PDB file of C-alpha atoms in Angstrom:
ATOM      1  CA  UNK I  11     -18.312 -31.253 -43.172  1.00 53.00           C
ATOM      2  CA  UNK I  12     -18.763 -31.003 -39.386  1.00 60.00           C
ATOM      3  CA  UNK I  13     -16.112 -28.881 -37.732  1.00 67.00           C
ATOM      4  CA  UNK I  14     -14.184 -30.343 -34.820  1.00 68.00           C
ATOM      5  CA  UNK I  15     -14.185 -27.965 -31.844  1.00 66.00           C
ATOM      6  CA  UNK I  16     -11.253 -29.668 -30.153  1.00 70.00           C
ATOM      7  CA  UNK I  17      -8.448 -27.118 -29.680  1.00 68.00           C
ATOM      8  CA  UNK I  18      -5.687 -29.534 -30.723  1.00 72.00           C
ATOM      9  CA  UNK I  19      -7.595 -30.530 -33.872  1.00 75.00           C
ATOM     10  CA  UNK I  20      -8.232 -26.871 -34.720  1.00 71.00           C
ATOM     11  CA  UNK I  21      -4.541 -25.998 -34.437  1.00 69.00           C
ATOM     12  CA  UNK I  22      -3.598 -28.993 -36.568  1.00 72.00           C
ATOM     13  CA  UNK I  23      -6.112 -28.028 -39.250  1.00 70.00           C
ATOM     14  CA  UNK I  24      -4.805 -24.475 -39.245  1.00 66.00           C
ATOM     15  CA  UNK I  25      -1.290 -25.740 -39.932  1.00 66.00           C
ATOM     16  CA  UNK I  26      -2.134 -28.064 -42.840  1.00 68.00           C
ATOM     17  CA  UNK I  27      -5.136 -26.374 -44.423  1.00 66.00           C
ATOM     18  CA  UNK I  28      -4.466 -24.376 -47.604  1.00 64.00           C
ATOM     19  CA  UNK I  29      -5.977 -20.885 -47.899  1.00 62.00           C
ATOM     20  CA  UNK I  30      -8.732 -20.131 -50.420  1.00 62.00           C
ATOM     21  CA  UNK I  31      -7.631 -18.677 -53.806  1.00 64.00           C
ATOM     22  CA  UNK I  32      -6.657 -15.004 -53.675  1.00 63.00           C
ATOM     23  CA  UNK I  33      -6.269 -14.884 -49.875  1.00 61.00           C
ATOM     24  CA  UNK I  34      -3.262 -14.944 -47.575  1.00 59.00           C
ATOM     25  CA  UNK I  35      -4.993 -16.738 -44.688  1.00 58.00           C
ATOM     26  CA  UNK I  36      -7.035 -19.957 -44.769  1.00 54.00           C
ATOM     27  CA  UNK I  37     -10.094 -18.424 -43.103  1.00 58.00           C
ATOM     28  CA  UNK I  38     -11.322 -15.201 -41.597  1.00 52.00           C
ATOM     29  CA  UNK I  39     -10.231 -14.840 -37.993  1.00 51.00           C
ATOM     30  CA  UNK I  40     -12.999 -14.986 -35.462  1.00 49.00           C
ATOM     31  CA  UNK I  41     -12.950 -12.825 -32.360  1.00 43.00           C
ATOM     32  CA  UNK I  42     -12.545 -14.840 -29.149  1.00 48.00           C
ATOM     33  CA  UNK I  43     -13.343 -18.109 -30.877  1.00 57.00           C
ATOM     34  CA  UNK I  44     -11.376 -20.118 -28.306  1.00 60.00           C
ATOM     35  CA  UNK I  45     -10.783 -19.041 -24.705  1.00 61.00           C
ATOM     36  CA  UNK I  46      -8.030 -20.830 -22.825  1.00 64.00           C
ATOM     37  CA  UNK I  47      -7.862 -20.710 -18.992  1.00 67.00           C
ATOM     38  CA  UNK I  48      -4.642 -19.059 -17.817  1.00 71.00           C
ATOM     39  CA  UNK I  49      -5.070 -18.872 -14.053  1.00 74.00           C
ATOM     40  CA  UNK I  50      -5.444 -21.515 -11.311  1.00 79.00           C
ATOM     41  CA  UNK I  51      -7.470 -21.063  -8.134  1.00 81.00           C
ATOM     42  CA  UNK I  52      -6.329 -23.039  -5.098  1.00 83.00           C
ATOM     43  CA  UNK I  53      -8.078 -24.037  -1.858  1.00 85.00           C
ATOM     44  CA  UNK I  54     -11.549 -23.966  -3.341  1.00 86.00           C
ATOM     45  CA  UNK I  55     -14.357 -24.763  -0.882  1.00 85.00           C
ATOM     46  CA  UNK I  56     -15.843 -27.960  -2.357  1.00 90.00           C
ATOM     47  CA  UNK I  57     -18.765 -30.037  -1.066  1.00 92.00           C
ATOM     48  CA  UNK I  58     -17.950 -33.296   0.678  1.00 92.00           C
ATOM     49  CA  UNK I  59     -18.598 -35.482  -2.355  1.00 93.00           C
ATOM     50  CA  UNK I  60     -16.691 -38.090  -4.327  1.00 93.00           C
ATOM     51  CA  UNK I  61     -16.305 -36.569  -7.788  1.00 93.00           C
ATOM     52  CA  UNK I  62     -16.293 -39.047 -10.684  1.00 92.00           C
ATOM     53  CA  UNK I  63     -15.931 -37.248 -14.032  1.00 92.00           C
ATOM     54  CA  UNK I  64     -17.445 -34.892 -16.578  1.00 92.00           C
ATOM     55  CA  UNK I  65     -19.671 -36.274 -19.269  1.00 91.00           C
ATOM     56  CA  UNK I  66     -18.152 -36.453 -22.736  1.00 86.00           C
ATOM     57  CA  UNK I  67     -19.878 -33.258 -23.863  1.00 83.00           C
ATOM     58  CA  UNK I  68     -18.825 -31.377 -20.721  1.00 85.00           C
ATOM     59  CA  UNK I  69     -22.381 -30.474 -19.714  1.00 89.00           C
ATOM     60  CA  UNK I  70     -22.579 -32.452 -16.456  1.00 94.00           C
ATOM     61  CA  UNK I  71     -20.244 -33.160 -13.549  1.00 95.00           C
ATOM     62  CA  UNK I  72     -20.967 -36.529 -11.913  1.00 96.00           C
ATOM     63  CA  UNK I  73     -20.355 -36.973  -8.195  1.00 96.00           C
ATOM     64  CA  UNK I  74     -21.485 -39.268  -5.380  1.00 96.00           C
ATOM     65  CA  UNK I  75     -22.162 -38.659  -1.725  1.00 95.00           C
ATOM     66  CA  UNK I  76     -19.592 -39.823   0.817  1.00 93.00           C
ATOM     67  CA  UNK I  77     -21.794 -42.672   2.008  1.00 92.00           C
ATOM     68  CA  UNK I  78     -22.137 -43.820  -1.646  1.00 93.00           C
ATOM     69  CA  UNK I  79     -25.912 -43.756  -1.473  1.00 94.00           C
ATOM     70  CA  UNK I  80     -26.823 -40.660  -3.500  1.00 96.00           C
ATOM     71  CA  UNK I  81     -25.978 -39.347  -6.958  1.00 97.00           C
ATOM     72  CA  UNK I  82     -25.283 -35.603  -7.189  1.00 97.00           C
ATOM     73  CA  UNK I  83     -25.084 -33.937 -10.628  1.00 97.00           C
ATOM     74  CA  UNK I  84     -23.764 -30.417 -11.282  1.00 96.00           C
ATOM     75  CA  UNK I  85     -23.911 -28.126 -14.300  1.00 93.00           C
ATOM     76  CA  UNK I  86     -20.780 -26.022 -14.995  1.00 89.00           C
ATOM     77  CA  UNK I  87     -21.297 -22.273 -15.336  1.00 85.00           C
ATOM     78  CA  UNK I  88     -17.934 -21.980 -17.092  1.00 71.00           C
ATOM     79  CA  UNK I  89     -16.684 -18.394 -17.514  1.00 67.00           C
ATOM     80  CA  UNK I  90     -17.360 -16.770 -14.165  1.00 69.00           C
ATOM     81  CA  UNK I  91     -14.523 -14.330 -13.508  1.00 71.00           C
ATOM     82  CA  UNK I  92     -11.928 -12.500 -15.557  1.00 68.00           C
ATOM     83  CA  UNK I  93      -8.971 -10.272 -14.787  1.00 69.00           C
ATOM     84  CA  UNK I  94      -6.356  -8.193 -16.511  1.00 67.00           C
ATOM     85  CA  UNK I  95      -2.845  -9.539 -16.789  1.00 65.00           C
ATOM     86  CA  UNK I  96      -1.398  -6.901 -14.465  1.00 64.00           C
ATOM     87  CA  UNK I  97      -4.074  -7.438 -11.806  1.00 64.00           C
ATOM     88  CA  UNK I  98      -4.855 -11.058 -10.904  1.00 68.00           C
ATOM     89  CA  UNK I  99      -6.776 -10.285  -7.707  1.00 75.00           C
ATOM     90  CA  UNK I 100     -10.103 -12.127  -7.663  1.00 77.00           C
ATOM     91  CA  UNK I 101     -12.949 -11.722  -5.171  1.00 80.00           C
ATOM     92  CA  UNK I 102     -13.294 -14.172  -2.281  1.00 80.00           C
ATOM     93  CA  UNK I 103     -16.367 -15.721  -3.895  1.00 82.00           C
ATOM     94  CA  UNK I 104     -14.124 -17.033  -6.669  1.00 81.00           C
ATOM     95  CA  UNK I 105     -12.860 -19.657  -4.216  1.00 83.00           C
ATOM     96  CA  UNK I 106     -16.328 -21.107  -3.722  1.00 88.00           C
ATOM     97  CA  UNK I 107     -17.418 -24.228  -5.605  1.00 90.00           C
ATOM     98  CA  UNK I 108     -20.906 -22.884  -6.301  1.00 90.00           C
ATOM     99  CA  UNK I 109     -19.365 -19.979  -8.213  1.00 88.00           C
ATOM    100  CA  UNK I 110     -18.469 -22.403 -11.012  1.00 88.00           C
ATOM    101  CA  UNK I 111     -21.048 -25.207 -10.658  1.00 92.00           C
ATOM    102  CA  UNK I 112     -24.784 -25.311 -10.041  1.00 93.00           C
ATOM    103  CA  UNK I 113     -26.307 -28.403  -8.441  1.00 95.00           C
ATOM    104  CA  UNK I 114     -29.053 -29.774 -10.667  1.00 96.00           C
ATOM    105  CA  UNK I 115     -30.385 -32.552  -8.441  1.00 96.00           C
ATOM    106  CA  UNK I 116     -29.568 -35.232  -5.890  1.00 96.00           C
ATOM    107  CA  UNK I 117     -30.988 -38.711  -6.499  1.00 96.00           C
ATOM    108  CA  UNK I 118     -30.915 -41.645  -4.090  1.00 95.00           C
ATOM    109  CA  UNK I 119     -29.780 -44.727  -6.031  1.00 94.00           C
ATOM    110  CA  UNK I 120     -28.678 -47.250  -3.412  1.00 93.00           C
ATOM    111  CA  UNK I 121     -30.807 -48.934  -0.773  1.00 84.00           C
ATOM    112  CA  UNK I 122     -29.755 -49.533   2.823  1.00 79.00           C
ATOM    113  CA  UNK I 123     -27.600 -52.584   2.070  1.00 91.00           C
ATOM    114  CA  UNK I 124     -26.309 -51.381  -1.315  1.00 94.00           C
ATOM    115  CA  UNK I 125     -23.643 -48.850  -2.274  1.00 95.00           C
ATOM    116  CA  UNK I 126     -22.920 -47.013  -5.496  1.00 96.00           C
ATOM    117  CA  UNK I 127     -19.868 -48.235  -7.388  1.00 95.00           C
ATOM    118  CA  UNK I 128     -17.907 -44.977  -7.530  1.00 93.00           C
ATOM    119  CA  UNK I 129     -15.589 -46.266 -10.286  1.00 93.00           C
ATOM    120  CA  UNK I 130     -18.418 -47.101 -12.689  1.00 96.00           C
ATOM    121  CA  UNK I 131     -20.161 -44.672 -15.036  1.00 96.00           C
ATOM    122  CA  UNK I 132     -21.137 -44.877 -18.707  1.00 95.00           C
ATOM    123  CA  UNK I 133     -22.581 -42.041 -20.765  1.00 94.00           C
ATOM    124  CA  UNK I 134     -25.005 -42.693 -23.621  1.00 93.00           C
ATOM    125  CA  UNK I 135     -24.130 -39.703 -25.786  1.00 87.00           C
ATOM    126  CA  UNK I 136     -26.947 -40.137 -28.313  1.00 87.00           C
ATOM    127  CA  UNK I 137     -29.721 -39.961 -25.699  1.00 88.00           C
ATOM    128  CA  UNK I 138     -27.842 -38.164 -22.873  1.00 90.00           C
ATOM    129  CA  UNK I 139     -28.469 -41.006 -20.467  1.00 96.00           C
ATOM    130  CA  UNK I 140     -26.201 -42.003 -17.614  1.00 96.00           C
ATOM    131  CA  UNK I 141     -25.643 -45.615 -16.560  1.00 97.00           C
ATOM    132  CA  UNK I 142     -24.803 -46.208 -12.891  1.00 97.00           C
ATOM    133  CA  UNK I 143     -24.402 -49.351 -10.799  1.00 97.00           C
ATOM    134  CA  UNK I 144     -25.122 -50.274  -7.185  1.00 97.00           C
ATOM    135  CA  UNK I 145     -24.256 -53.537  -5.462  1.00 96.00           C
ATOM    136  CA  UNK I 146     -24.206 -55.317  -2.132  1.00 96.00           C
ATOM    137  CA  UNK I 147     -21.071 -56.668  -0.467  1.00 94.00           C
ATOM    138  CA  UNK I 148     -19.078 -59.514  -2.025  1.00 93.00           C
ATOM    139  CA  UNK I 149     -19.328 -63.064  -0.677  1.00 93.00           C
ATOM    140  CA  UNK I 150     -15.959 -64.737  -1.275  1.00 90.00           C
ATOM    141  CA  UNK I 151     -16.857 -68.266  -0.094  1.00 88.00           C
ATOM    142  CA  UNK I 152     -20.170 -68.574  -1.918  1.00 89.00           C
ATOM    143  CA  UNK I 153     -21.010 -72.120  -3.075  1.00 88.00           C
ATOM    144  CA  UNK I 154     -20.856 -72.762  -6.818  1.00 85.00           C
ATOM    145  CA  UNK I 155     -24.384 -73.873  -7.683  1.00 84.00           C
ATOM    146  CA  UNK I 156     -26.545 -73.568 -10.777  1.00 80.00           C
ATOM    147  CA  UNK I 157     -23.623 -73.608 -13.224  1.00 81.00           C
ATOM    148  CA  UNK I 158     -21.496 -71.054 -11.350  1.00 88.00           C
ATOM    149  CA  UNK I 159     -17.701 -71.184 -11.472  1.00 86.00           C
ATOM    150  CA  UNK I 160     -15.921 -72.376  -8.345  1.00 87.00           C
ATOM    151  CA  UNK I 161     -13.718 -69.750  -6.689  1.00 89.00           C
ATOM    152  CA  UNK I 162     -15.455 -66.689  -8.178  1.00 92.00           C
ATOM    153  CA  UNK I 163     -16.989 -64.354  -5.564  1.00 93.00           C
ATOM    154  CA  UNK I 164     -20.709 -63.744  -5.485  1.00 95.00           C
ATOM    155  CA  UNK I 165     -22.694 -60.535  -5.066  1.00 95.00           C
ATOM    156  CA  UNK I 166     -26.252 -60.952  -3.877  1.00 94.00           C
ATOM    157  CA  UNK I 167     -27.624 -58.029  -5.878  1.00 95.00           C
ATOM    158  CA  UNK I 168     -26.139 -55.891  -8.685  1.00 96.00           C
ATOM    159  CA  UNK I 169     -28.395 -53.184 -10.100  1.00 96.00           C
ATOM    160  CA  UNK I 170     -27.791 -51.070 -13.195  1.00 97.00           C
ATOM    161  CA  UNK I 171     -29.674 -47.759 -13.196  1.00 97.00           C
ATOM    162  CA  UNK I 172     -30.444 -45.902 -16.424  1.00 97.00           C
ATOM    163  CA  UNK I 173     -30.937 -42.237 -15.620  1.00 97.00           C
ATOM    164  CA  UNK I 174     -31.796 -39.196 -17.714  1.00 96.00           C
ATOM    165  CA  UNK I 175     -29.142 -36.628 -16.879  1.00 95.00           C
ATOM    166  CA  UNK I 176     -31.265 -33.630 -17.778  1.00 94.00           C
ATOM    167  CA  UNK I 177     -33.635 -34.006 -14.830  1.00 94.00           C
ATOM    168  CA  UNK I 178     -32.382 -37.054 -12.880  1.00 95.00           C
ATOM    169  CA  UNK I 179     -35.324 -39.298 -13.713  1.00 96.00           C
ATOM    170  CA  UNK I 180     -34.583 -43.031 -13.306  1.00 96.00           C
ATOM    171  CA  UNK I 181     -35.909 -44.596 -16.486  1.00 96.00           C
ATOM    172  CA  UNK I 182     -35.155 -48.296 -16.019  1.00 97.00           C
ATOM    173  CA  UNK I 183     -33.220 -50.794 -13.911  1.00 96.00           C
ATOM    174  CA  UNK I 184     -31.565 -54.145 -14.595  1.00 96.00           C
ATOM    175  CA  UNK I 185     -30.884 -56.481 -11.682  1.00 96.00           C
ATOM    176  CA  UNK I 186     -28.442 -59.420 -11.494  1.00 96.00           C
ATOM    177  CA  UNK I 187     -28.693 -61.692  -8.459  1.00 94.00           C
ATOM    178  CA  UNK I 188     -26.008 -63.931  -6.955  1.00 94.00           C
ATOM    179  CA  UNK I 189     -23.609 -62.992  -9.732  1.00 95.00           C
ATOM    180  CA  UNK I 190     -20.233 -61.287 -10.093  1.00 96.00           C
ATOM    181  CA  UNK I 191     -19.567 -58.475 -12.585  1.00 96.00           C
ATOM    182  CA  UNK I 192     -16.319 -56.515 -12.509  1.00 95.00           C
ATOM    183  CA  UNK I 193     -17.556 -52.935 -12.201  1.00 95.00           C
ATOM    184  CA  UNK I 194     -14.220 -51.277 -11.376  1.00 93.00           C
ATOM    185  CA  UNK I 195     -13.313 -48.826 -14.150  1.00 92.00           C
ATOM    186  CA  UNK I 196     -16.097 -50.291 -16.354  1.00 93.00           C
ATOM    187  CA  UNK I 197     -14.060 -53.468 -16.964  1.00 94.00           C
ATOM    188  CA  UNK I 198     -17.037 -55.848 -17.033  1.00 95.00           C
ATOM    189  CA  UNK I 199     -19.406 -53.593 -18.994  1.00 97.00           C
ATOM    190  CA  UNK I 200     -18.975 -52.269 -22.536  1.00 96.00           C
ATOM    191  CA  UNK I 201     -21.158 -49.750 -24.351  1.00 95.00           C
ATOM    192  CA  UNK I 202     -21.245 -49.431 -28.144  1.00 94.00           C
ATOM    193  CA  UNK I 203     -23.775 -46.943 -29.481  1.00 92.00           C
ATOM    194  CA  UNK I 204     -27.039 -48.231 -27.950  1.00 93.00           C
ATOM    195  CA  UNK I 205     -25.833 -51.803 -27.284  1.00 96.00           C
ATOM    196  CA  UNK I 206     -24.682 -52.745 -23.791  1.00 97.00           C
ATOM    197  CA  UNK I 207     -22.577 -55.862 -23.090  1.00 97.00           C
ATOM    198  CA  UNK I 208     -22.365 -57.108 -19.488  1.00 97.00           C
ATOM    199  CA  UNK I 209     -19.895 -59.897 -18.667  1.00 95.00           C
ATOM    200  CA  UNK I 210     -20.915 -62.301 -15.902  1.00 94.00           C
ATOM    201  CA  UNK I 211     -17.721 -63.882 -14.576  1.00 93.00           C
ATOM    202  CA  UNK I 212     -19.518 -66.191 -12.174  1.00 93.00           C
ATOM    203  CA  UNK I 213     -21.688 -67.787 -14.861  1.00 91.00           C
ATOM    204  CA  UNK I 214     -19.354 -67.194 -17.836  1.00 88.00           C
ATOM    205  CA  UNK I 215     -22.050 -65.375 -19.797  1.00 90.00           C
ATOM    206  CA  UNK I 216     -22.165 -62.190 -21.876  1.00 92.00           C
ATOM    207  CA  UNK I 217     -25.523 -60.415 -21.638  1.00 95.00           C
ATOM    208  CA  UNK I 218     -26.338 -58.156 -24.615  1.00 95.00           C
ATOM    209  CA  UNK I 219     -28.904 -55.419 -23.944  1.00 97.00           C
ATOM    210  CA  UNK I 220     -30.227 -52.581 -26.063  1.00 96.00           C
ATOM    211  CA  UNK I 221     -30.921 -49.122 -24.672  1.00 96.00           C
ATOM    212  CA  UNK I 222     -33.991 -47.710 -26.373  1.00 95.00           C
ATOM    213  CA  UNK I 223     -34.588 -44.017 -26.956  1.00 94.00           C
ATOM    214  CA  UNK I 224     -37.516 -44.243 -24.545  1.00 93.00           C
ATOM    215  CA  UNK I 225     -35.069 -45.209 -21.783  1.00 94.00           C
ATOM    216  CA  UNK I 226     -35.751 -48.942 -21.497  1.00 95.00           C
ATOM    217  CA  UNK I 227     -33.463 -51.956 -21.314  1.00 97.00           C
ATOM    218  CA  UNK I 228     -34.293 -54.663 -23.863  1.00 96.00           C
ATOM    219  CA  UNK I 229     -32.693 -58.114 -23.574  1.00 94.00           C
ATOM    220  CA  UNK I 230     -31.175 -58.982 -26.949  1.00 93.00           C
ATOM    221  CA  UNK I 231     -29.169 -62.153 -26.329  1.00 89.00           C
ATOM    222  CA  UNK I 232     -27.194 -64.036 -23.693  1.00 87.00           C
ATOM    223  CA  UNK I 233     -23.981 -65.655 -24.965  1.00 85.00           C
ATOM    224  CA  UNK I 234     -22.731 -68.340 -22.622  1.00 80.00           C
ATOM    225  CA  UNK I 235     -24.239 -71.796 -22.294  1.00 77.00           C
ATOM    226  CA  UNK I 236     -25.870 -71.158 -25.688  1.00 76.00           C
ATOM    227  CA  UNK I 237     -24.855 -68.788 -28.480  1.00 75.00           C
ATOM    228  CA  UNK I 238     -27.541 -69.352 -31.128  1.00 74.00           C
ATOM    229  CA  UNK I 239     -31.243 -70.010 -30.841  1.00 72.00           C
ATOM    230  CA  UNK I 240     -30.982 -73.682 -31.850  1.00 73.00           C
ATOM    231  CA  UNK I 241     -27.973 -74.577 -29.642  1.00 72.00           C
ATOM    232  CA  UNK I 242     -30.169 -75.667 -26.752  1.00 70.00           C
ATOM    233  CA  UNK I 243     -32.285 -77.883 -29.038  1.00 76.00           C
ATOM    234  CA  UNK I 244     -29.184 -79.563 -30.465  1.00 71.00           C
ATOM    235  CA  UNK I 245     -27.590 -80.210 -27.075  1.00 69.00           C
ATOM    236  CA  UNK I 246     -30.805 -81.498 -25.554  1.00 74.00           C
ATOM    237  CA  UNK I 247     -31.367 -83.844 -28.498  1.00 77.00           C
ATOM    238  CA  UNK I 248     -27.812 -85.162 -28.129  1.00 69.00           C
ATOM    239  CA  UNK I 249     -28.339 -85.642 -24.394  1.00 68.00           C
ATOM    240  CA  UNK I 250     -31.573 -87.508 -25.089  1.00 71.00           C
ATOM    241  CA  UNK I 251     -29.818 -89.868 -27.510  1.00 71.00           C
ATOM    242  CA  UNK I 252     -27.131 -90.637 -24.933  1.00 65.00           C
ATOM    243  CA  UNK I 253     -29.652 -91.050 -22.145  1.00 61.00           C
ATOM    244  CA  UNK I 254     -31.972 -93.384 -24.125  1.00 56.00           C
ATOM    245  CA  UNK I 255     -29.813 -95.314 -26.617  1.00 53.00           C
ATOM    246  CA  UNK I 256     -32.356 -98.065 -27.160  1.00 52.00           C
ATOM    247  CA  UNK I 257     -36.094 -97.746 -27.782  1.00 49.00           C
ATOM    248  CA  UNK I 258     -36.728-100.835 -25.605  1.00 49.00           C
ATOM    249  CA  UNK I 259     -35.462 -98.836 -22.598  1.00 46.00           C
ATOM    250  CA  UNK I 260     -37.733 -95.899 -23.286  1.00 43.00           C
ATOM    251  CA  UNK I 261     -40.710 -97.340 -21.348  1.00 47.00           C
ATOM    252  CA  UNK I 262     -38.476 -98.452 -18.492  1.00 45.00           C
ATOM    253  CA  UNK I 263     -37.153 -94.925 -18.018  1.00 41.00           C
ATOM    254  CA  UNK I 264     -40.521 -93.146 -18.426  1.00 41.00           C
ATOM    255  CA  UNK I 265     -40.967 -92.981 -14.670  1.00 41.00           C
ATOM    256  CA  UNK I 266     -37.798 -91.025 -14.057  1.00 39.00           C
ATOM    257  CA  UNK I 267     -37.565 -88.872 -17.206  1.00 36.00           C
ATOM    258  CA  UNK I 268     -36.781 -85.755 -15.166  1.00 36.00           C
ATOM    259  CA  UNK I 269     -33.714 -87.288 -13.529  1.00 39.00           C
ATOM    260  CA  UNK I 270     -32.077 -88.575 -16.710  1.00 36.00           C
ATOM    261  CA  UNK I 271     -32.182 -85.142 -18.352  1.00 36.00           C
ATOM    262  CA  UNK I 272     -34.436 -85.997 -21.282  1.00 33.00           C
ATOM    263  CA  UNK I 273     -36.753 -83.040 -20.700  1.00 36.00           C
ATOM    264  CA  UNK I 274     -34.263 -80.852 -18.903  1.00 37.00           C
ATOM    265  CA  UNK I 275     -34.136 -77.201 -19.925  1.00 39.00           C
ATOM    266  CA  UNK I 276     -30.325 -77.043 -19.797  1.00 43.00           C
ATOM    267  CA  UNK I 277     -27.865 -79.663 -20.968  1.00 44.00           C
ATOM    268  CA  UNK I 278     -26.580 -82.054 -18.362  1.00 45.00           C
ATOM    269  CA  UNK I 279     -23.458 -80.667 -16.706  1.00 45.00           C
ATOM    270  CA  UNK I 280     -21.952 -84.160 -16.507  1.00 46.00           C
ATOM    271  CA  UNK I 281     -21.876 -84.744 -20.262  1.00 45.00           C
ATOM    272  CA  UNK I 282     -18.922 -84.113 -22.549  1.00 47.00           C
ATOM    273  CA  UNK I 283     -20.201 -80.848 -24.031  1.00 55.00           C
ATOM    274  CA  UNK I 284     -18.550 -77.562 -23.196  1.00 66.00           C
ATOM    275  CA  UNK I 285     -20.552 -74.379 -22.960  1.00 72.00           C
ATOM    276  CA  UNK I 286     -21.002 -72.788 -26.363  1.00 73.00           C
ATOM    277  CA  UNK I 287     -18.927 -69.708 -25.644  1.00 72.00           C
ATOM    278  CA  UNK I 288     -16.004 -71.842 -24.403  1.00 74.00           C
ATOM    279  CA  UNK I 289     -16.305 -74.064 -27.472  1.00 75.00           C
ATOM    280  CA  UNK I 290     -16.132 -71.043 -29.774  1.00 75.00           C
ATOM    281  CA  UNK I 291     -13.130 -69.560 -27.969  1.00 77.00           C
ATOM    282  CA  UNK I 292     -11.256 -72.865 -28.042  1.00 79.00           C
ATOM    283  CA  UNK I 293     -12.098 -73.367 -31.722  1.00 81.00           C
ATOM    284  CA  UNK I 294     -10.763 -69.894 -32.488  1.00 81.00           C
ATOM    285  CA  UNK I 295      -7.500 -70.663 -30.650  1.00 79.00           C
ATOM    286  CA  UNK I 296      -7.091 -74.010 -32.454  1.00 78.00           C
ATOM    287  CA  UNK I 297      -7.757 -72.563 -35.925  1.00 82.00           C
ATOM    288  CA  UNK I 298      -5.380 -69.691 -35.267  1.00 80.00           C
ATOM    289  CA  UNK I 299      -2.608 -72.102 -34.260  1.00 76.00           C
ATOM    290  CA  UNK I 300      -3.256 -74.268 -37.307  1.00 77.00           C
ATOM    291  CA  UNK I 301      -3.360 -71.446 -39.848  1.00 81.00           C
ATOM    292  CA  UNK I 302      -0.676 -69.038 -38.613  1.00 75.00           C
ATOM    293  CA  UNK I 303       2.101 -71.334 -37.402  1.00 71.00           C
ATOM    294  CA  UNK I 304       4.441 -72.502 -40.204  1.00 74.00           C
ATOM    295  CA  UNK I 305       6.704 -74.828 -38.229  1.00 78.00           C
ATOM    296  CA  UNK I 306       4.986 -78.239 -38.223  1.00 74.00           C
ATOM    297  CA  UNK I 307       6.895 -79.401 -35.131  1.00 77.00           C
ATOM    298  CA  UNK I 308       5.772 -76.307 -33.275  1.00 77.00           C
ATOM    299  CA  UNK I 309       2.219 -76.887 -34.521  1.00 77.00           C
ATOM    300  CA  UNK I 310       2.279 -80.406 -33.110  1.00 79.00           C
ATOM    301  CA  UNK I 311       3.540 -79.167 -29.760  1.00 77.00           C
ATOM    302  CA  UNK I 312       0.935 -76.405 -29.559  1.00 75.00           C
ATOM    303  CA  UNK I 313      -1.854 -78.790 -30.542  1.00 76.00           C
ATOM    304  CA  UNK I 314      -0.669 -81.187 -27.825  1.00 77.00           C
ATOM    305  CA  UNK I 315      -0.763 -78.370 -25.272  1.00 73.00           C
ATOM    306  CA  UNK I 316      -4.193 -77.432 -26.557  1.00 71.00           C
ATOM    307  CA  UNK I 317      -5.556 -80.923 -25.909  1.00 71.00           C
ATOM    308  CA  UNK I 318      -3.911 -80.991 -22.476  1.00 69.00           C
ATOM    309  CA  UNK I 319      -5.882 -77.854 -21.742  1.00 63.00           C
ATOM    310  CA  UNK I 320      -9.118 -79.708 -22.539  1.00 63.00           C
ATOM    311  CA  UNK I 321      -8.712 -82.295 -19.787  1.00 60.00           C
ATOM    312  CA  UNK I 322     -11.940 -82.574 -17.751  1.00 50.00           C
ATOM    313  CA  UNK I 323     -10.209 -81.758 -14.482  1.00 43.00           C
ATOM    314  CA  UNK I 324      -8.931 -78.454 -15.812  1.00 44.00           C
ATOM    315  CA  UNK I 325     -10.948 -75.295 -15.198  1.00 43.00           C
ATOM    316  CA  UNK I 326     -11.335 -73.430 -18.464  1.00 39.00           C
TER     317      UNK I 326
END
């Protein structure tokens, strides 16, 4: 069984763990197994950086330059000074930042018109990769074209950088153009093991990517207009049936087959179909109302409100 090195977990285990037979203690005491800091140093001379956080394993300290163009990574040196209880006088060097941290490297991530999102950082523990994001300025009055949602801001360029923290090598990049992803405090991006989910608010799409051990992004699936591989085929076939209801009109419309959406890659936005992800969410809400609510009058009212929500003029 793997031992947990967390101090709180160790204390809890010590309280509940039974000792081995014939002994009065549960385990042999180890000399200086845990060292707890007991002194605080104030007014430390720190570099002019914006410090983000430590990695989960505590090996790296992530910081950004003040102009939000460069990534600066430090390695803690940990135990640097000690003192006796009756004499807490430390040398002047103890108030210097470089007495406790060593700078590993400084990497330029952002271009001239981009800045690093200082509130975004994800750590891939299995491969010791760091995921950072840079973006251009928001455009609040951007036109909603190409299936975009009206009223959602647009960012001309959003770039995700996959970096190896050991030496600062940029392994891969993923770029989103004219999109909007909420990067503040990692709200629009979720990491589970080696799978990365990126939520596009402007196009109502969830992009699923896989982070390979070699340090590459691999597109797995995009959940939005289509959820499964055959959704596009089904919607296009339905659009074709509505566009050409009679075989006698097929030859008449052969000259303008691009305009009527017969061979269009995406389903016509003017038809009655919702995007697949919206359809699934609405179906989940309806089935939950139908199965969990016991009062039939309340069910009828909620179903009525549900159908009111589906009016074409409403923005889902």
